[in-house]
Amino acid sequence: MHGLLKPAVVTASAVCTLVGPSMAPAGSTAVTHPVRAVTDSWSEGENTPITRLYTPATGTSIASPARNTLYACRGGTLTRPDRPWIDAHGVIDVLKRPFVSGTMRWHSRLRVTTTATRRHFKGNGLPDHATGHFPVQKGTPAYKYYAEIPAHGYPNAAAIPIKPWNLDVTVPRNPSVAAKPTCIDQLTTGMALAGGTFHLEVATDAQDRPVDPNAALPLDRCWGHPYDTQYHYHGPSQTCFGKASRGPAHARGRHSPLVGYAIDGFGIYGPRGEDGKIVRNRDLDVCHGHTHAITWDGRKVVMYHYHLNGEYPYSIGCFRGTPVTVPGSGHGWRHR
């Protein structure tokens, strides 16, 4: 990569992800709650190993809604990072990208309640599945990539831990599609039923150039890592959502199950469409979703929804509904 990835100012950052200021957000608890460290053991809720991602070329605009990119309120263009796991065609070989190794398990708490019009998420932001070991351990393959990055309050980004925080978000229970897509201006784009959150698929390097975080840094085997001590997901992270992906819908030949909710209230599903086949970006609209019959609150309805897949932006590219504000997520793209 041309330069080091850079932390953002917490009060005005919508740049994700890779590193952040060391202070936990207001309302977070002070200590982490790992149960134990065990040998590597990762579930795959969709039983679909993901080995290739398609990252955008340098010069791809993020200033307006379009397929194969995202719509960020700040605008700009993407730079493709220079990493050994990315080939000349922009294909990320996931098997060449180091994982953040080690295994930690957590006391996850997430309660989802509904009224006639609202859906409320209350939890501690910790996942119900194993994560990699954060802080990233010296001597592991991923360490050098994190250790290159400065992080306020820590020797470097490798030292950032995962901690619980006050996840408290209310979204519409029955969202409506707006006349125009809404750009993304905060880090958190959705809440996973597995306990963590989904984040904006943009980070910045040392020159403040937007990059794809999946291309720039190793993640753990659940496609996650901490920002500002908050564990969150990037890319096609449904492989670790075994507990959230309940029922037979994750079998081949059927639509992927619901794995979370966007902050506009619409559902986020795994990579298989209504015919049971992996959805491609050409099957989705500019916000990375589409409309057809899905199961929603126990009923079959024709409704808009988002998908996760292996083509950038991998998850939410913009909002088709009206997004709410997530406390601690930040707005704008101002940097140090």
Short mmCIF file of C-alpha atoms in Angstrom, two decimals:
data_model
loop_
_atom_site.label_atom_id
_atom_site.label_comp_id
_atom_site.label_asym_id
_atom_site.label_seq_id
_atom_site.Cartn_x
_atom_site.Cartn_y
_atom_site.Cartn_z
CA MET A 1 0.00 0.00 0.00
CA HIS A 2 1.17 3.51 -0.70
CA GLY A 3 1.49 4.80 2.82
CA LEU A 4 0.05 3.76 6.15
CA LEU A 5 -3.61 3.67 7.01
CA LYS A 6 -4.50 6.55 9.19
CA PRO A 7 -6.79 6.99 12.20
CA ALA A 8 -9.72 9.33 11.91
CA VAL A 9 -10.94 11.99 14.30
CA VAL A 10 -13.63 10.31 16.36
CA THR A 11 -16.00 13.27 16.51
CA ALA A 12 -16.27 13.59 12.74
CA SER A 13 -15.16 10.37 11.14
CA ALA A 14 -17.10 8.31 8.70
CA VAL A 15 -13.98 6.68 7.53
CA CYS A 16 -13.90 3.28 8.82
CA THR A 17 -12.50 1.01 10.34
CA LEU A 18 -8.97 0.10 10.21
CA VAL A 19 -7.81 2.00 13.19
CA GLY A 20 -9.32 4.57 15.41
CA PRO A 21 -8.67 6.64 18.51
CA SER A 22 -8.03 4.61 21.59
CA MET A 23 -10.83 5.93 23.76
CA ALA A 24 -13.99 3.85 24.04
CA PRO A 25 -17.19 5.67 23.08
CA ALA A 26 -19.38 7.28 25.66
CA GLY A 27 -21.43 4.71 27.52
CA SER A 28 -19.05 1.82 26.94
CA THR A 29 -18.01 -0.44 29.76
CA ALA A 30 -14.44 -0.46 30.92
CA VAL A 31 -13.39 -4.07 30.54
CA THR A 32 -13.58 -6.76 27.91
CA HIS A 33 -15.17 -10.14 28.62
CA PRO A 34 -13.35 -12.93 26.79
CA VAL A 35 -14.37 -16.30 28.16
CA ARG A 36 -11.28 -18.15 27.10
CA ALA A 37 -8.75 -18.57 24.35
CA VAL A 38 -9.01 -21.83 22.44
CA THR A 39 -7.63 -23.33 19.30
CA ASP A 40 -8.92 -21.95 16.01
CA SER A 41 -12.47 -23.09 15.33
CA TRP A 42 -14.70 -21.11 13.00
CA SER A 43 -18.26 -21.84 11.93
CA GLU A 44 -19.48 -21.17 8.42
CA GLY A 45 -23.16 -20.33 8.56
CA GLU A 46 -23.56 -20.42 4.78
CA ASN A 47 -21.15 -23.34 4.28
CA THR A 48 -19.58 -21.28 1.51
CA PRO A 49 -15.84 -20.68 1.88
CA ILE A 50 -15.01 -17.32 0.33
CA THR A 51 -11.66 -17.27 -1.42
CA ARG A 52 -11.92 -14.39 -3.90
CA LEU A 53 -13.09 -10.81 -3.57
CA TYR A 54 -13.27 -8.22 -6.31
CA THR A 55 -11.88 -4.85 -5.24
CA PRO A 56 -12.27 -1.66 -7.30
CA ALA A 57 -9.64 -0.11 -9.52
CA THR A 58 -7.85 3.10 -8.61
CA GLY A 59 -10.00 6.02 -9.72
CA THR A 60 -13.36 4.42 -8.95
CA SER A 61 -15.73 7.16 -7.81
CA ILE A 62 -17.55 6.96 -4.48
CA ALA A 63 -19.30 10.28 -5.05
CA SER A 64 -22.59 9.04 -6.48
CA PRO A 65 -24.75 5.89 -6.40
CA ALA A 66 -23.59 3.20 -8.84
CA ARG A 67 -23.03 -0.54 -9.03
CA ASN A 68 -19.60 -1.88 -8.02
CA THR A 69 -18.92 1.05 -5.72
CA LEU A 70 -20.57 2.90 -2.85
CA TYR A 71 -22.05 6.33 -2.33
CA ALA A 72 -20.18 8.21 0.40
CA CYS A 73 -21.34 11.67 1.45
CA ARG A 74 -17.82 13.02 1.32
CA GLY A 75 -17.28 11.74 -2.22
CA GLY A 76 -13.81 11.09 -3.64
CA THR A 77 -12.23 8.23 -5.57
CA LEU A 78 -10.78 4.93 -4.41
CA THR A 79 -7.15 3.89 -4.54
CA ARG A 80 -6.39 0.19 -4.90
CA PRO A 81 -3.87 -0.75 -2.16
CA ASP A 82 -0.57 -2.38 -3.06
CA ARG A 83 -0.75 -5.67 -1.18
CA PRO A 84 0.64 -9.13 -2.06
CA TRP A 85 -2.82 -10.70 -1.92
CA ILE A 86 -4.24 -8.51 -4.72
CA ASP A 87 -3.52 -9.36 -8.36
CA ALA A 88 -3.34 -6.98 -11.32
CA HIS A 89 -7.04 -7.46 -12.04
CA GLY A 90 -8.13 -6.44 -8.55
CA VAL A 91 -8.87 -9.93 -7.30
CA ILE A 92 -8.18 -10.42 -3.59
CA ASP A 93 -6.98 -13.95 -2.89
CA VAL A 94 -8.34 -14.45 0.60
CA LEU A 95 -6.11 -17.48 1.14
CA LYS A 96 -3.03 -15.29 0.60
CA ARG A 97 -4.24 -12.55 2.91
CA PRO A 98 -3.12 -13.33 6.47
CA PHE A 99 -5.85 -13.80 9.03
CA VAL A 100 -5.62 -12.27 12.46
CA SER A 101 -4.89 -15.50 14.29
CA GLY A 102 -5.81 -16.74 17.74
CA THR A 103 -9.30 -17.30 19.07
CA MET A 104 -11.22 -15.39 21.72
CA ARG A 105 -14.80 -15.97 22.82
CA TRP A 106 -17.07 -13.35 24.30
CA HIS A 107 -20.09 -12.82 26.53
CA SER A 108 -22.34 -11.37 23.83
CA ARG A 109 -25.56 -9.59 24.75
CA LEU A 110 -28.03 -8.44 22.14
CA ARG A 111 -31.76 -7.95 22.63
CA VAL A 112 -33.96 -7.08 19.67
CA THR A 113 -37.47 -5.89 20.54
CA THR A 114 -40.28 -4.52 18.39
CA THR A 115 -43.30 -2.28 18.61
CA ALA A 116 -45.84 -1.78 15.85
CA THR A 117 -43.52 0.70 14.14
CA ARG A 118 -40.02 0.32 15.59
CA ARG A 119 -37.25 -2.26 16.00
CA HIS A 120 -34.88 -1.67 18.91
CA PHE A 121 -31.38 -3.11 19.32
CA LYS A 122 -29.80 -3.09 22.76
CA GLY A 123 -26.53 -4.89 23.45
CA ASN A 124 -22.85 -4.73 24.28
CA GLY A 125 -21.52 -4.91 20.71
CA LEU A 126 -19.71 -8.20 21.30
CA PRO A 127 -20.19 -11.10 18.86
CA ASP A 128 -21.68 -14.49 19.74
CA HIS A 129 -18.89 -16.23 17.79
CA ALA A 130 -15.14 -16.46 18.20
CA THR A 131 -12.92 -13.62 16.99
CA GLY A 132 -9.24 -13.36 16.29
CA HIS A 133 -6.95 -12.28 19.09
CA PHE A 134 -7.00 -8.51 19.51
CA PRO A 135 -4.59 -6.95 20.38
CA VAL A 136 -2.87 -8.57 17.40
CA GLN A 137 -0.02 -10.69 18.69
CA LYS A 138 3.63 -10.08 17.81
CA GLY A 139 5.12 -12.75 15.58
CA THR A 140 1.81 -13.53 13.84
CA PRO A 141 1.48 -12.95 10.07
CA ALA A 142 -1.02 -10.12 10.45
CA TYR A 143 0.97 -8.21 13.07
CA LYS A 144 3.28 -6.23 10.80
CA TYR A 145 0.37 -4.76 8.83
CA TYR A 146 -1.31 -3.45 11.97
CA ALA A 147 1.96 -2.42 13.62
CA GLU A 148 2.68 -0.04 10.72
CA ILE A 149 -0.37 2.04 11.61
CA PRO A 150 -0.29 4.75 14.29
CA ALA A 151 -3.14 4.78 16.80
CA HIS A 152 -3.71 7.47 19.41
CA GLY A 153 -3.20 6.13 22.91
CA TYR A 154 -1.51 2.90 21.74
CA PRO A 155 1.97 2.05 20.44
CA ASN A 156 0.29 1.19 17.14
CA ALA A 157 -2.95 -0.25 15.78
CA ALA A 158 -1.93 -3.81 16.62
CA ALA A 159 -2.45 -2.94 20.30
CA ILE A 160 -6.15 -2.01 19.96
CA PRO A 161 -8.34 -4.48 21.90
CA ILE A 162 -12.00 -5.42 21.57
CA LYS A 163 -14.23 -4.04 24.32
CA PRO A 164 -17.96 -3.97 24.97
CA TRP A 165 -19.84 -0.77 24.23
CA ASN A 166 -23.35 0.60 24.52
CA LEU A 167 -25.14 -0.51 21.35
CA ASP A 168 -28.53 1.20 21.47
CA VAL A 169 -30.21 1.76 18.08
CA THR A 170 -33.84 2.06 16.98
CA VAL A 171 -34.85 1.68 13.32
CA PRO A 172 -38.20 1.54 11.49
CA ARG A 173 -39.82 -1.90 11.67
CA ASN A 174 -41.40 -1.53 8.23
CA PRO A 175 -39.12 0.82 6.30
CA SER A 176 -40.08 2.47 3.03
CA VAL A 177 -37.94 2.93 -0.07
CA ALA A 178 -37.12 6.62 -0.49
CA ALA A 179 -37.36 8.45 -3.80
CA LYS A 180 -33.57 8.72 -3.98
CA PRO A 181 -30.68 6.76 -2.39
CA THR A 182 -29.04 8.34 0.66
CA CYS A 183 -25.26 8.57 0.90
CA ILE A 184 -23.34 7.02 3.81
CA ASP A 185 -21.99 9.56 6.29
CA GLN A 186 -21.22 7.45 9.37
CA LEU A 187 -19.21 4.37 10.18
CA THR A 188 -21.96 1.98 11.25
CA THR A 189 -24.18 0.81 8.43
CA GLY A 190 -26.04 -1.99 10.19
CA MET A 191 -26.42 -4.32 13.16
CA ALA A 192 -25.67 -8.04 12.86
CA LEU A 193 -27.83 -10.56 14.69
CA ALA A 194 -24.52 -12.13 15.71
CA GLY A 195 -23.89 -9.14 18.00
CA GLY A 196 -21.37 -6.97 16.13
CA THR A 197 -22.04 -4.20 13.64
CA PHE A 198 -21.42 -3.69 9.93
CA HIS A 199 -19.18 -0.80 8.94
CA LEU A 200 -18.67 1.42 5.93
CA GLU A 201 -16.46 -0.28 3.32
CA VAL A 202 -14.03 2.65 3.06
CA ALA A 203 -10.86 3.47 4.97
CA THR A 204 -8.12 6.02 4.29
CA ASP A 205 -4.36 5.69 3.88
CA ALA A 206 -1.74 8.14 5.14
CA GLN A 207 -2.49 10.49 2.25
CA ASP A 208 -6.21 10.48 3.12
CA ARG A 209 -7.00 8.49 -0.02
CA PRO A 210 -10.04 6.23 0.28
CA VAL A 211 -9.29 2.49 0.06
CA ASP A 212 -11.19 -0.78 0.38
CA PRO A 213 -10.48 -2.03 3.94
CA ASN A 214 -10.85 -5.67 2.82
CA ALA A 215 -7.97 -5.08 0.41
CA ALA A 216 -5.82 -3.08 2.79
CA LEU A 217 -5.59 -5.11 6.01
CA PRO A 218 -5.89 -8.66 7.30
CA LEU A 219 -9.10 -9.37 9.19
CA ASP A 220 -9.98 -12.28 11.44
CA ARG A 221 -11.69 -15.38 10.06
CA CYS A 222 -15.10 -13.82 10.72
CA TRP A 223 -14.19 -10.80 8.58
CA GLY A 224 -13.95 -8.51 11.58
CA HIS A 225 -11.65 -6.38 13.72
CA PRO A 226 -12.00 -3.48 16.20
CA TYR A 227 -12.36 0.21 15.44
CA ASP A 228 -12.15 2.38 18.56
CA THR A 229 -12.34 -0.97 20.44
CA GLN A 230 -15.70 -1.77 18.72
CA TYR A 231 -15.73 -5.10 16.90
CA HIS A 232 -17.33 -4.84 13.46
CA TYR A 233 -17.57 -6.68 10.12
CA HIS A 234 -16.41 -6.07 6.57
CA GLY A 235 -17.04 -7.92 3.35
CA PRO A 236 -19.06 -11.16 3.07
CA SER A 237 -19.00 -11.83 6.81
CA GLN A 238 -21.95 -14.24 6.89
CA THR A 239 -19.60 -17.24 7.16
CA CYS A 240 -19.53 -16.87 10.96
CA PHE A 241 -23.20 -16.15 11.51
CA GLY A 242 -24.17 -19.73 12.27
CA LYS A 243 -26.24 -18.89 15.36
CA ALA A 244 -27.98 -15.99 13.63
CA SER A 245 -28.63 -17.97 10.45
CA ARG A 246 -31.20 -20.29 11.98
CA GLY A 247 -33.33 -22.72 10.07
CA PRO A 248 -32.81 -24.53 6.75
CA ALA A 249 -32.65 -21.41 4.60
CA HIS A 250 -28.85 -21.43 4.46
CA ALA A 251 -28.85 -24.67 2.48
CA ARG A 252 -27.99 -24.58 -1.20
CA GLY A 253 -30.96 -23.92 -3.43
CA ARG A 254 -32.68 -21.54 -1.02
CA HIS A 255 -32.48 -17.86 -0.23
CA SER A 256 -29.91 -16.89 2.37
CA PRO A 257 -31.25 -16.14 5.85
CA LEU A 258 -31.49 -12.76 7.50
CA VAL A 259 -28.19 -11.90 9.20
CA GLY A 260 -28.86 -8.33 10.32
CA TYR A 261 -30.54 -5.01 9.73
CA ALA A 262 -29.30 -1.85 8.07
CA ILE A 263 -29.65 1.40 9.99
CA ASP A 264 -32.52 2.34 7.65
CA GLY A 265 -34.45 -0.71 8.88
CA PHE A 266 -34.18 -2.95 5.83
CA GLY A 267 -32.88 -6.50 6.23
CA ILE A 268 -29.38 -7.72 5.38
CA TYR A 269 -29.17 -11.25 3.98
CA GLY A 270 -26.37 -13.60 3.01
CA PRO A 271 -25.15 -14.11 -0.58
CA ARG A 272 -27.85 -16.36 -2.05
CA GLY A 273 -30.82 -14.91 -3.91
CA GLU A 274 -34.34 -16.24 -4.37
CA ASP A 275 -33.13 -18.95 -6.77
CA GLY A 276 -30.51 -20.12 -4.26
CA LYS A 277 -27.64 -18.89 -6.41
CA ILE A 278 -24.94 -16.47 -5.28
CA VAL A 279 -26.03 -12.94 -6.17
CA ARG A 280 -23.71 -10.87 -8.34
CA ASN A 281 -23.61 -7.11 -8.38
CA ARG A 282 -25.46 -7.18 -11.70
CA ASP A 283 -28.40 -8.73 -9.79
CA LEU A 284 -28.46 -5.87 -7.28
CA ASP A 285 -29.13 -2.15 -7.47
CA VAL A 286 -26.79 0.73 -6.70
CA CYS A 287 -27.27 0.28 -2.94
CA HIS A 288 -26.44 -3.47 -3.12
CA GLY A 289 -29.99 -4.69 -2.71
CA HIS A 290 -33.13 -5.63 -4.61
CA THR A 291 -36.82 -6.44 -4.14
CA HIS A 292 -38.58 -9.80 -4.15
CA ALA A 293 -40.52 -12.05 -1.77
CA ILE A 294 -38.72 -12.67 1.55
CA THR A 295 -39.69 -13.83 5.02
CA TRP A 296 -40.07 -10.73 7.19
CA ASP A 297 -41.16 -10.98 10.83
CA GLY A 298 -42.56 -14.42 10.13
CA ARG A 299 -44.58 -13.40 7.07
CA LYS A 300 -43.90 -13.73 3.37
CA VAL A 301 -43.76 -10.25 1.86
CA VAL A 302 -42.37 -8.61 -1.27
CA MET A 303 -39.83 -6.20 0.11
CA TYR A 304 -36.52 -4.48 -0.55
CA HIS A 305 -33.44 -5.93 1.20
CA TYR A 306 -29.65 -5.91 1.05
CA HIS A 307 -27.24 -8.78 0.33
CA LEU A 308 -23.66 -9.60 1.28
CA ASN A 309 -21.45 -10.94 -1.52
CA GLY A 310 -17.86 -11.01 -2.79
CA GLU A 311 -17.96 -7.98 -5.09
CA TYR A 312 -17.29 -4.44 -3.86
CA PRO A 313 -18.89 -2.86 -1.87
CA TYR A 314 -19.70 -6.36 -0.49
CA SER A 315 -22.52 -5.07 1.73
CA ILE A 316 -24.40 -1.75 1.83
CA GLY A 317 -23.47 0.70 -0.91
CA CYS A 318 -25.98 3.40 0.05
CA PHE A 319 -29.31 3.52 1.86
CA ARG A 320 -32.62 2.93 0.10
CA GLY A 321 -34.50 3.92 3.23
CA THR A 322 -33.90 6.73 5.73
CA PRO A 323 -30.93 5.92 7.99
CA VAL A 324 -30.91 6.71 11.69
CA THR A 325 -27.90 8.04 13.57
CA VAL A 326 -25.85 5.54 15.56
CA PRO A 327 -24.36 7.14 18.72
CA GLY A 328 -20.56 7.09 18.58
CA SER A 329 -20.47 6.33 14.85
CA GLY A 330 -19.37 9.82 13.78
CA HIS A 331 -20.26 11.93 10.77
CA GLY A 332 -18.27 13.49 7.95
CA TRP A 333 -14.84 12.57 6.72
CA ARG A 334 -12.56 14.96 8.54
CA HIS A 335 -9.13 13.61 9.41
CA ARG A 336 -6.20 14.51 11.56
#
